[in-house]
JSON list of C-alpha atoms in Angstrom, two decimals:
[
{"chain": "A", "resi": 1, "resn": "MET", "atom": "CA", "xyz": [76.09, 47.10, 211.70]},
{"chain": "A", "resi": 2, "resn": "GLN", "atom": "CA", "xyz": [73.47, 44.59, 210.59]},
{"chain": "A", "resi": 3, "resn": "GLU", "atom": "CA", "xyz": [71.57, 45.81, 207.55]},
{"chain": "A", "resi": 4, "resn": "GLN", "atom": "CA", "xyz": [67.84, 45.83, 208.06]},
{"chain": "A", "resi": 5, "resn": "ASN", "atom": "CA", "xyz": [65.85, 44.42, 205.19]},
{"chain": "A", "resi": 6, "resn": "ILE", "atom": "CA", "xyz": [62.58, 46.10, 204.38]},
{"chain": "A", "resi": 7, "resn": "PRO", "atom": "CA", "xyz": [59.49, 43.92, 203.97]},
{"chain": "A", "resi": 8, "resn": "ASN", "atom": "CA", "xyz": [57.76, 44.63, 200.67]},
{"chain": "A", "resi": 9, "resn": "ARG", "atom": "CA", "xyz": [54.83, 43.69, 198.49]},
{"chain": "A", "resi": 10, "resn": "LEU", "atom": "CA", "xyz": [56.76, 43.08, 195.28]},
{"chain": "A", "resi": 11, "resn": "LYS", "atom": "CA", "xyz": [55.70, 39.45, 194.99]},
{"chain": "A", "resi": 12, "resn": "LEU", "atom": "CA", "xyz": [52.03, 40.38, 195.28]},
{"chain": "A", "resi": 13, "resn": "ALA", "atom": "CA", "xyz": [52.40, 43.11, 192.66]},
{"chain": "A", "resi": 14, "resn": "ARG", "atom": "CA", "xyz": [54.26, 40.78, 190.32]},
{"chain": "A", "resi": 15, "resn": "VAL", "atom": "CA", "xyz": [51.64, 38.02, 190.63]},
{"chain": "A", "resi": 16, "resn": "GLU", "atom": "CA", "xyz": [48.85, 40.56, 190.04]},
{"chain": "A", "resi": 17, "resn": "ARG", "atom": "CA", "xyz": [50.57, 41.41, 186.75]},
{"chain": "A", "resi": 18, "resn": "ASN", "atom": "CA", "xyz": [50.97, 37.73, 185.84]},
{"chain": "A", "resi": 19, "resn": "LEU", "atom": "CA", "xyz": [54.72, 38.06, 185.61]},
{"chain": "A", "resi": 20, "resn": "THR", "atom": "CA", "xyz": [57.28, 35.46, 186.51]},
{"chain": "A", "resi": 21, "resn": "GLN", "atom": "CA", "xyz": [60.40, 36.45, 188.42]},
{"chain": "A", "resi": 22, "resn": "ALA", "atom": "CA", "xyz": [62.43, 35.98, 185.24]},
{"chain": "A", "resi": 23, "resn": "GLU", "atom": "CA", "xyz": [60.10, 38.20, 183.20]},
{"chain": "A", "resi": 24, "resn": "LEU", "atom": "CA", "xyz": [60.16, 40.97, 185.79]},
{"chain": "A", "resi": 25, "resn": "ALA", "atom": "CA", "xyz": [63.93, 40.65, 186.04]},
{"chain": "A", "resi": 26, "resn": "GLU", "atom": "CA", "xyz": [64.22, 41.01, 182.26]},
{"chain": "A", "resi": 27, "resn": "ARG", "atom": "CA", "xyz": [62.03, 44.14, 182.29]},
{"chain": "A", "resi": 28, "resn": "VAL", "atom": "CA", "xyz": [64.02, 45.92, 184.99]},
{"chain": "A", "resi": 29, "resn": "GLY", "atom": "CA", "xyz": [67.45, 44.70, 183.89]},
{"chain": "A", "resi": 30, "resn": "VAL", "atom": "CA", "xyz": [68.49, 42.51, 186.83]},
{"chain": "A", "resi": 31, "resn": "THR", "atom": "CA", "xyz": [68.85, 38.80, 187.43]},
{"chain": "A", "resi": 32, "resn": "ARG", "atom": "CA", "xyz": [66.02, 36.52, 188.52]},
{"chain": "A", "resi": 33, "resn": "GLN", "atom": "CA", "xyz": [67.95, 35.80, 191.70]},
{"chain": "A", "resi": 34, "resn": "THR", "atom": "CA", "xyz": [67.94, 39.48, 192.59]},
{"chain": "A", "resi": 35, "resn": "ILE", "atom": "CA", "xyz": [64.15, 39.63, 192.22]},
{"chain": "A", "resi": 36, "resn": "GLY", "atom": "CA", "xyz": [63.84, 36.51, 194.37]},
{"chain": "A", "resi": 37, "resn": "LEU", "atom": "CA", "xyz": [66.02, 38.02, 197.07]},
{"chain": "A", "resi": 38, "resn": "ILE", "atom": "CA", "xyz": [64.13, 41.33, 197.04]},
{"chain": "A", "resi": 39, "resn": "GLU", "atom": "CA", "xyz": [60.81, 39.51, 197.38]},
{"chain": "A", "resi": 40, "resn": "GLY", "atom": "CA", "xyz": [62.13, 37.45, 200.24]},
{"chain": "A", "resi": 41, "resn": "GLY", "atom": "CA", "xyz": [63.56, 40.50, 202.02]},
{"chain": "A", "resi": 42, "resn": "GLY", "atom": "CA", "xyz": [67.14, 39.29, 201.54]},
{"chain": "A", "resi": 43, "resn": "TYR", "atom": "CA", "xyz": [68.35, 42.26, 199.53]},
{"chain": "A", "resi": 44, "resn": "ASN", "atom": "CA", "xyz": [67.65, 45.97, 199.73]},
{"chain": "A", "resi": 45, "resn": "PRO", "atom": "CA", "xyz": [67.48, 47.38, 196.19]},
{"chain": "A", "resi": 46, "resn": "THR", "atom": "CA", "xyz": [68.74, 50.85, 195.30]},
{"chain": "A", "resi": 47, "resn": "LEU", "atom": "CA", "xyz": [66.22, 53.61, 194.77]},
{"chain": "A", "resi": 48, "resn": "GLN", "atom": "CA", "xyz": [66.85, 53.43, 191.01]},
{"chain": "A", "resi": 49, "resn": "LEU", "atom": "CA", "xyz": [65.87, 49.77, 190.95]},
{"chain": "A", "resi": 50, "resn": "CYS", "atom": "CA", "xyz": [62.87, 50.43, 193.22]},
{"chain": "A", "resi": 51, "resn": "ILE", "atom": "CA", "xyz": [61.61, 52.99, 190.70]},
{"chain": "A", "resi": 52, "resn": "ARG", "atom": "CA", "xyz": [62.10, 50.56, 187.81]},
{"chain": "A", "resi": 53, "resn": "LEU", "atom": "CA", "xyz": [60.24, 47.86, 189.76]},
{"chain": "A", "resi": 54, "resn": "ALA", "atom": "CA", "xyz": [57.39, 50.25, 190.53]},
{"chain": "A", "resi": 55, "resn": "ARG", "atom": "CA", "xyz": [57.09, 51.19, 186.85]},
{"chain": "A", "resi": 56, "resn": "ALA", "atom": "CA", "xyz": [57.24, 47.58, 185.70]},
{"chain": "A", "resi": 57, "resn": "THR", "atom": "CA", "xyz": [54.52, 46.48, 188.12]},
{"chain": "A", "resi": 58, "resn": "GLY", "atom": "CA", "xyz": [52.36, 49.58, 187.67]},
{"chain": "A", "resi": 59, "resn": "LYS", "atom": "CA", "xyz": [52.53, 50.40, 191.38]},
{"chain": "A", "resi": 60, "resn": "SER", "atom": "CA", "xyz": [53.82, 53.33, 193.37]},
{"chain": "A", "resi": 61, "resn": "LEU", "atom": "CA", "xyz": [56.88, 53.12, 195.59]},
{"chain": "A", "resi": 62, "resn": "ASP", "atom": "CA", "xyz": [54.56, 53.42, 198.59]},
{"chain": "A", "resi": 63, "resn": "ASP", "atom": "CA", "xyz": [52.50, 50.47, 197.37]},
{"chain": "A", "resi": 64, "resn": "LEU", "atom": "CA", "xyz": [55.59, 48.32, 197.02]},
{"chain": "A", "resi": 65, "resn": "PHE", "atom": "CA", "xyz": [57.84, 49.33, 199.86]},
{"chain": "A", "resi": 66, "resn": "TRP", "atom": "CA", "xyz": [56.05, 51.43, 202.46]},
{"chain": "A", "resi": 67, "resn": "ASN", "atom": "CA", "xyz": [55.10, 49.50, 205.56]},
{"chain": "A", "resi": 68, "resn": "ARG", "atom": "CA", "xyz": [51.99, 51.26, 206.78]},
{"chain": "A", "resi": 69, "resn": "GLY", "atom": "CA", "xyz": [52.06, 49.46, 210.09]},
{"chain": "A", "resi": 70, "resn": "GLU", "atom": "CA", "xyz": [55.13, 51.53, 211.07]},
{"chain": "A", "resi": 71, "resn": "ASP", "atom": "CA", "xyz": [53.50, 54.95, 210.47]},
{"chain": "B", "resi": 1, "resn": "MET", "atom": "CA", "xyz": [75.95, 27.76, 173.78]},
{"chain": "B", "resi": 2, "resn": "LEU", "atom": "CA", "xyz": [77.89, 26.51, 176.77]},
{"chain": "B", "resi": 3, "resn": "PHE", "atom": "CA", "xyz": [76.65, 29.05, 179.30]},
{"chain": "B", "resi": 4, "resn": "HIS", "atom": "CA", "xyz": [73.45, 31.01, 179.78]},
{"chain": "B", "resi": 5, "resn": "PRO", "atom": "CA", "xyz": [73.98, 34.71, 179.14]},
{"chain": "B", "resi": 6, "resn": "MET", "atom": "CA", "xyz": [75.11, 36.48, 182.29]},
{"chain": "B", "resi": 7, "resn": "ARG", "atom": "CA", "xyz": [73.66, 39.74, 183.51]},
{"chain": "B", "resi": 8, "resn": "ILE", "atom": "CA", "xyz": [75.58, 41.91, 185.97]},
{"chain": "B", "resi": 9, "resn": "ASP", "atom": "CA", "xyz": [73.22, 43.87, 188.17]},
{"chain": "B", "resi": 10, "resn": "GLU", "atom": "CA", "xyz": [73.59, 46.09, 191.22]},
{"chain": "B", "resi": 11, "resn": "ARG", "atom": "CA", "xyz": [73.43, 43.19, 193.68]},
{"chain": "B", "resi": 12, "resn": "GLN", "atom": "CA", "xyz": [76.29, 41.41, 191.93]},
{"chain": "B", "resi": 13, "resn": "ARG", "atom": "CA", "xyz": [78.34, 44.62, 191.92]},
{"chain": "B", "resi": 14, "resn": "ASP", "atom": "CA", "xyz": [77.70, 44.93, 195.68]},
{"chain": "B", "resi": 15, "resn": "THR", "atom": "CA", "xyz": [78.75, 41.31, 196.17]},
{"chain": "B", "resi": 16, "resn": "THR", "atom": "CA", "xyz": [81.89, 41.87, 194.11]},
{"chain": "B", "resi": 17, "resn": "ARG", "atom": "CA", "xyz": [82.87, 44.89, 196.23]},
{"chain": "B", "resi": 18, "resn": "TYR", "atom": "CA", "xyz": [82.16, 42.99, 199.43]},
{"chain": "B", "resi": 19, "resn": "ALA", "atom": "CA", "xyz": [84.19, 39.98, 198.29]},
{"chain": "B", "resi": 20, "resn": "ALA", "atom": "CA", "xyz": [87.05, 42.24, 197.17]},
{"chain": "B", "resi": 21, "resn": "ALA", "atom": "CA", "xyz": [87.14, 44.00, 200.55]},
{"chain": "B", "resi": 22, "resn": "ILE", "atom": "CA", "xyz": [87.12, 40.70, 202.47]},
{"chain": "B", "resi": 23, "resn": "TRP", "atom": "CA", "xyz": [89.80, 39.18, 200.28]},
{"chain": "B", "resi": 24, "resn": "LEU", "atom": "CA", "xyz": [91.95, 42.28, 200.51]},
{"chain": "B", "resi": 25, "resn": "GLY", "atom": "CA", "xyz": [91.82, 41.90, 204.30]},
{"chain": "B", "resi": 26, "resn": "VAL", "atom": "CA", "xyz": [92.74, 38.22, 204.07]},
{"chain": "B", "resi": 27, "resn": "THR", "atom": "CA", "xyz": [95.65, 39.03, 201.73]},
{"chain": "B", "resi": 28, "resn": "GLN", "atom": "CA", "xyz": [96.91, 41.71, 204.09]},
{"chain": "B", "resi": 29, "resn": "LEU", "atom": "CA", "xyz": [96.71, 39.32, 207.04]},
{"chain": "B", "resi": 30, "resn": "LEU", "atom": "CA", "xyz": [98.63, 36.69, 205.06]},
{"chain": "B", "resi": 31, "resn": "LEU", "atom": "CA", "xyz": [101.27, 39.28, 204.25]},
{"chain": "B", "resi": 32, "resn": "VAL", "atom": "CA", "xyz": [101.60, 40.10, 207.94]},
{"chain": "B", "resi": 33, "resn": "GLY", "atom": "CA", "xyz": [101.96, 36.37, 208.58]},
{"chain": "B", "resi": 34, "resn": "VAL", "atom": "CA", "xyz": [104.73, 36.12, 205.95]},
{"chain": "B", "resi": 35, "resn": "ILE", "atom": "CA", "xyz": [106.58, 39.03, 207.54]},
{"chain": "B", "resi": 36, "resn": "PHE", "atom": "CA", "xyz": [106.36, 37.51, 211.03]},
{"chain": "B", "resi": 37, "resn": "TYR", "atom": "CA", "xyz": [107.35, 34.07, 209.71]},
{"chain": "B", "resi": 38, "resn": "ARG", "atom": "CA", "xyz": [110.42, 35.44, 207.95]},
{"chain": "B", "resi": 39, "resn": "LEU", "atom": "CA", "xyz": [111.40, 37.65, 210.88]},
{"chain": "B", "resi": 40, "resn": "TYR", "atom": "CA", "xyz": [110.86, 35.35, 213.83]},
{"chain": "B", "resi": 41, "resn": "ILE", "atom": "CA", "xyz": [110.84, 31.78, 212.44]},
{"chain": "B", "resi": 42, "resn": "LEU", "atom": "CA", "xyz": [113.40, 32.02, 209.64]},
{"chain": "B", "resi": 43, "resn": "GLY", "atom": "CA", "xyz": [115.30, 34.73, 211.50]},
{"chain": "B", "resi": 44, "resn": "GLN", "atom": "CA", "xyz": [115.84, 36.84, 208.39]},
{"chain": "B", "resi": 45, "resn": "PRO", "atom": "CA", "xyz": [117.19, 40.33, 208.97]},
{"chain": "B", "resi": 46, "resn": "ASP", "atom": "CA", "xyz": [114.88, 43.32, 208.66]},
{"chain": "B", "resi": 47, "resn": "GLU", "atom": "CA", "xyz": [116.52, 44.44, 205.38]},
{"chain": "B", "resi": 48, "resn": "GLN", "atom": "CA", "xyz": [115.38, 41.26, 203.61]},
{"chain": "B", "resi": 49, "resn": "ILE", "atom": "CA", "xyz": [111.70, 41.87, 204.24]},
{"chain": "B", "resi": 50, "resn": "ARG", "atom": "CA", "xyz": [111.59, 45.56, 203.34]},
{"chain": "B", "resi": 51, "resn": "ASP", "atom": "CA", "xyz": [109.76, 44.75, 200.08]},
{"chain": "B", "resi": 52, "resn": "PHE", "atom": "CA", "xyz": [107.02, 42.88, 201.96]},
{"chain": "B", "resi": 53, "resn": "GLN", "atom": "CA", "xyz": [106.73, 45.71, 204.46]},
{"chain": "B", "resi": 54, "resn": "ALA", "atom": "CA", "xyz": [106.48, 48.28, 201.65]},
{"chain": "B", "resi": 55, "resn": "VAL", "atom": "CA", "xyz": [103.75, 46.31, 199.85]},
{"chain": "B", "resi": 56, "resn": "LEU", "atom": "CA", "xyz": [101.82, 45.87, 203.10]},
{"chain": "B", "resi": 57, "resn": "ALA", "atom": "CA", "xyz": [102.11, 49.56, 203.97]},
{"chain": "B", "resi": 58, "resn": "ILE", "atom": "CA", "xyz": [101.01, 50.65, 200.48]},
{"chain": "B", "resi": 59, "resn": "SER", "atom": "CA", "xyz": [98.09, 48.20, 200.59]},
{"chain": "B", "resi": 60, "resn": "LEU", "atom": "CA", "xyz": [96.92, 49.18, 204.09]},
{"chain": "B", "resi": 61, "resn": "PHE", "atom": "CA", "xyz": [97.36, 52.92, 203.85]},
{"chain": "B", "resi": 62, "resn": "GLY", "atom": "CA", "xyz": [96.27, 53.05, 200.21]},
{"chain": "B", "resi": 63, "resn": "TYR", "atom": "CA", "xyz": [93.02, 51.26, 201.06]},
{"chain": "B", "resi": 64, "resn": "MET", "atom": "CA", "xyz": [92.32, 53.45, 204.09]},
{"chain": "B", "resi": 65, "resn": "GLY", "atom": "CA", "xyz": [93.31, 56.59, 202.22]},
{"chain": "B", "resi": 66, "resn": "LEU", "atom": "CA", "xyz": [91.09, 55.77, 199.27]},
{"chain": "B", "resi": 67, "resn": "GLN", "atom": "CA", "xyz": [88.15, 55.09, 201.57]},
{"chain": "B", "resi": 68, "resn": "LEU", "atom": "CA", "xyz": [88.67, 58.38, 203.37]},
{"chain": "B", "resi": 69, "resn": "PHE", "atom": "CA", "xyz": [89.01, 60.25, 200.09]},
{"chain": "B", "resi": 70, "resn": "LEU", "atom": "CA", "xyz": [86.06, 58.68, 198.30]},
{"chain": "B", "resi": 71, "resn": "GLY", "atom": "CA", "xyz": [83.84, 58.80, 201.41]},
{"chain": "B", "resi": 72, "resn": "GLY", "atom": "CA", "xyz": [84.67, 62.44, 202.09]},
{"chain": "B", "resi": 73, "resn": "ILE", "atom": "CA", "xyz": [83.14, 62.22, 205.53]},
{"chain": "B", "resi": 74, "resn": "MET", "atom": "CA", "xyz": [86.13, 61.86, 207.81]},
{"chain": "B", "resi": 75, "resn": "PRO", "atom": "CA", "xyz": [86.41, 64.40, 210.64]},
{"chain": "B", "resi": 76, "resn": "ASN", "atom": "CA", "xyz": [88.65, 67.20, 209.48]},
{"chain": "B", "resi": 77, "resn": "PRO", "atom": "CA", "xyz": [91.02, 67.99, 212.37]},
{"chain": "B", "resi": 78, "resn": "THR", "atom": "CA", "xyz": [92.05, 71.55, 213.26]},
{"chain": "B", "resi": 79, "resn": "TRP", "atom": "CA", "xyz": [95.78, 72.29, 213.52]},
{"chain": "B", "resi": 80, "resn": "LYS", "atom": "CA", "xyz": [95.48, 71.94, 217.29]},
{"chain": "B", "resi": 81, "resn": "GLY", "atom": "CA", "xyz": [93.68, 68.61, 216.85]},
{"chain": "B", "resi": 82, "resn": "ALA", "atom": "CA", "xyz": [96.35, 67.44, 214.43]},
{"chain": "B", "resi": 83, "resn": "PHE", "atom": "CA", "xyz": [99.07, 68.39, 216.92]},
{"chain": "B", "resi": 84, "resn": "VAL", "atom": "CA", "xyz": [97.33, 66.42, 219.68]},
{"chain": "B", "resi": 85, "resn": "MET", "atom": "CA", "xyz": [96.99, 63.43, 217.31]},
{"chain": "B", "resi": 86, "resn": "TYR", "atom": "CA", "xyz": [100.71, 63.64, 216.52]},
{"chain": "B", "resi": 87, "resn": "VAL", "atom": "CA", "xyz": [101.77, 63.87, 220.17]},
{"chain": "B", "resi": 88, "resn": "VAL", "atom": "CA", "xyz": [99.58, 60.90, 221.14]},
{"chain": "B", "resi": 89, "resn": "LEU", "atom": "CA", "xyz": [100.79, 58.78, 218.20]},
{"chain": "B", "resi": 90, "resn": "ALA", "atom": "CA", "xyz": [104.47, 59.65, 218.51]},
{"chain": "B", "resi": 91, "resn": "GLY", "atom": "CA", "xyz": [104.28, 59.29, 222.30]},
{"chain": "B", "resi": 92, "resn": "ALA", "atom": "CA", "xyz": [102.66, 55.86, 222.09]},
{"chain": "B", "resi": 93, "resn": "ILE", "atom": "CA", "xyz": [105.18, 54.60, 219.51]},
{"chain": "B", "resi": 94, "resn": "THR", "atom": "CA", "xyz": [108.13, 55.98, 221.48]},
{"chain": "B", "resi": 95, "resn": "ILE", "atom": "CA", "xyz": [106.98, 54.52, 224.79]},
{"chain": "B", "resi": 96, "resn": "VAL", "atom": "CA", "xyz": [106.29, 51.08, 223.28]},
{"chain": "B", "resi": 97, "resn": "CYS", "atom": "CA", "xyz": [109.64, 51.04, 221.44]},
{"chain": "B", "resi": 98, "resn": "LEU", "atom": "CA", "xyz": [111.56, 52.20, 224.53]},
{"chain": "B", "resi": 99, "resn": "PHE", "atom": "CA", "xyz": [109.81, 49.50, 226.53]},
{"chain": "B", "resi": 100, "resn": "ILE", "atom": "CA", "xyz": [110.74, 46.79, 224.00]},
{"chain": "B", "resi": 101, "resn": "TYR", "atom": "CA", "xyz": [114.21, 47.88, 222.80]},
{"chain": "B", "resi": 102, "resn": "GLY", "atom": "CA", "xyz": [115.42, 50.13, 225.63]},
{"chain": "B", "resi": 103, "resn": "TRP", "atom": "CA", "xyz": [117.07, 53.53, 225.22]},
{"chain": "B", "resi": 104, "resn": "PRO", "atom": "CA", "xyz": [118.74, 53.72, 221.76]},
{"chain": "B", "resi": 105, "resn": "LYS", "atom": "CA", "xyz": [122.33, 54.69, 221.09]},
{"chain": "B", "resi": 106, "resn": "VAL", "atom": "CA", "xyz": [122.76, 58.30, 219.97]},
{"chain": "B", "resi": 107, "resn": "GLU", "atom": "CA", "xyz": [124.50, 57.36, 216.68]},
{"chain": "B", "resi": 108, "resn": "GLU", "atom": "CA", "xyz": [121.51, 55.16, 215.71]},
{"chain": "B", "resi": 109, "resn": "TRP", "atom": "CA", "xyz": [119.06, 58.06, 215.71]},
{"chain": "B", "resi": 110, "resn": "THR", "atom": "CA", "xyz": [118.24, 57.60, 211.99]},
{"chain": "B", "resi": 111, "resn": "ASN", "atom": "CA", "xyz": [116.89, 54.12, 212.72]},
{"chain": "B", "resi": 112, "resn": "THR", "atom": "CA", "xyz": [115.28, 54.93, 216.05]},
{"chain": "B", "resi": 113, "resn": "TRP", "atom": "CA", "xyz": [114.20, 58.48, 216.88]},
{"chain": "B", "resi": 114, "resn": "LEU", "atom": "CA", "xyz": [113.72, 59.62, 213.28]},
{"chain": "B", "resi": 115, "resn": "PRO", "atom": "CA", "xyz": [111.11, 56.99, 212.24]},
{"chain": "B", "resi": 116, "resn": "ALA", "atom": "CA", "xyz": [109.41, 57.19, 215.64]},
{"chain": "B", "resi": 117, "resn": "LEU", "atom": "CA", "xyz": [108.97, 60.96, 215.36]},
{"chain": "B", "resi": 118, "resn": "LEU", "atom": "CA", "xyz": [108.74, 61.47, 211.60]},
{"chain": "B", "resi": 119, "resn": "GLY", "atom": "CA", "xyz": [106.44, 58.50, 210.86]},
{"chain": "B", "resi": 120, "resn": "PRO", "atom": "CA", "xyz": [103.49, 59.82, 212.93]},
{"chain": "B", "resi": 121, "resn": "ALA", "atom": "CA", "xyz": [103.99, 63.29, 211.43]},
{"chain": "B", "resi": 122, "resn": "ILE", "atom": "CA", "xyz": [103.71, 61.86, 207.91]},
{"chain": "B", "resi": 123, "resn": "LEU", "atom": "CA", "xyz": [100.63, 59.87, 208.94]},
{"chain": "B", "resi": 124, "resn": "VAL", "atom": "CA", "xyz": [98.88, 62.88, 210.47]},
{"chain": "B", "resi": 125, "resn": "VAL", "atom": "CA", "xyz": [99.69, 65.18, 207.53]},
{"chain": "B", "resi": 126, "resn": "ALA", "atom": "CA", "xyz": [98.56, 62.51, 205.05]},
{"chain": "B", "resi": 127, "resn": "TYR", "atom": "CA", "xyz": [95.34, 61.98, 207.00]},
{"chain": "B", "resi": 128, "resn": "MET", "atom": "CA", "xyz": [94.63, 65.72, 207.06]},
{"chain": "B", "resi": 129, "resn": "ALA", "atom": "CA", "xyz": [95.34, 66.08, 203.35]},
{"chain": "B", "resi": 130, "resn": "ILE", "atom": "CA", "xyz": [93.12, 63.13, 202.43]},
{"chain": "B", "resi": 131, "resn": "ALA", "atom": "CA", "xyz": [90.28, 64.23, 204.74]},
{"chain": "B", "resi": 132, "resn": "ARG", "atom": "CA", "xyz": [90.34, 67.78, 203.30]},
{"chain": "B", "resi": 133, "resn": "LEU", "atom": "CA", "xyz": [90.60, 66.57, 199.71]},
{"chain": "B", "resi": 134, "resn": "GLY", "atom": "CA", "xyz": [87.71, 64.16, 200.33]},
{"chain": "B", "resi": 135, "resn": "HIS", "atom": "CA", "xyz": [85.52, 66.97, 201.70]},
{"chain": "B", "resi": 136, "resn": "TRP", "atom": "CA", "xyz": [86.51, 69.20, 198.80]},
{"chain": "B", "resi": 137, "resn": "ARG", "atom": "CA", "xyz": [85.67, 66.48, 196.27]},
{"chain": "B", "resi": 138, "resn": "ILE", "atom": "CA", "xyz": [82.21, 65.82, 197.75]},
{"chain": "B", "resi": 139, "resn": "GLU", "atom": "CA", "xyz": [81.40, 69.53, 198.01]},
{"chain": "B", "resi": 140, "resn": "ARG", "atom": "CA", "xyz": [82.34, 70.03, 194.35]},
{"chain": "B", "resi": 141, "resn": "GLN", "atom": "CA", "xyz": [80.21, 67.05, 193.37]},
{"chain": "B", "resi": 142, "resn": "ILE", "atom": "CA", "xyz": [77.21, 68.56, 195.23]},
{"chain": "B", "resi": 143, "resn": "GLU", "atom": "CA", "xyz": [77.86, 71.97, 193.65]},
{"chain": "B", "resi": 144, "resn": "ARG", "atom": "CA", "xyz": [77.96, 70.45, 190.16]},
{"chain": "B", "resi": 145, "resn": "MET", "atom": "CA", "xyz": [74.69, 68.60, 190.75]},
{"chain": "B", "resi": 146, "resn": "SER", "atom": "CA", "xyz": [72.91, 71.72, 192.00]},
{"chain": "B", "resi": 147, "resn": "GLN", "atom": "CA", "xyz": [73.92, 73.76, 188.92]}
]
């Protein structure tokens, strides 16, 4: 089964916070490549990582990962 | 410093598991190839490849068994279901073997009828045991978390 990647607004949130991918990666304990892949929709992070990303960017999970167009 | 410091994150762990699963499959296929090569190209007798067969069987059934156990989601057959599974498996093996090798001599029953009838029984019992143990393990895990 093909895994469906979820579009997200992580890049926007990161830029709003003036963080580079490497800085955000350092804060949440992953590699820069992982952040790049999440932003590009190439990797679905675990819920634990989603929560860390939300905390690091000062956003809610909804803000980052909920696609309102699909409501 | 020769290398930048490396950080292992969840994506890399996923990739490692994925790579391990793929390479396990490749290794098993290669092992099947070795067995066929020795049997049908080199013409070695069955006794000389028993070690390869044992390693392949342990690898295949160990992998499947571990997945069933750790997943804990496999359908748990009833005794009736298990009996039907056994009859279908043993029947299929017997029919295919009879078709390929013909009717066996009575004195060779330990090499013919016994594995054809006992092998599926072991498989079905092992499957049932692993499926039930897997369910039991997951249920205990859930119980512990809800305490």
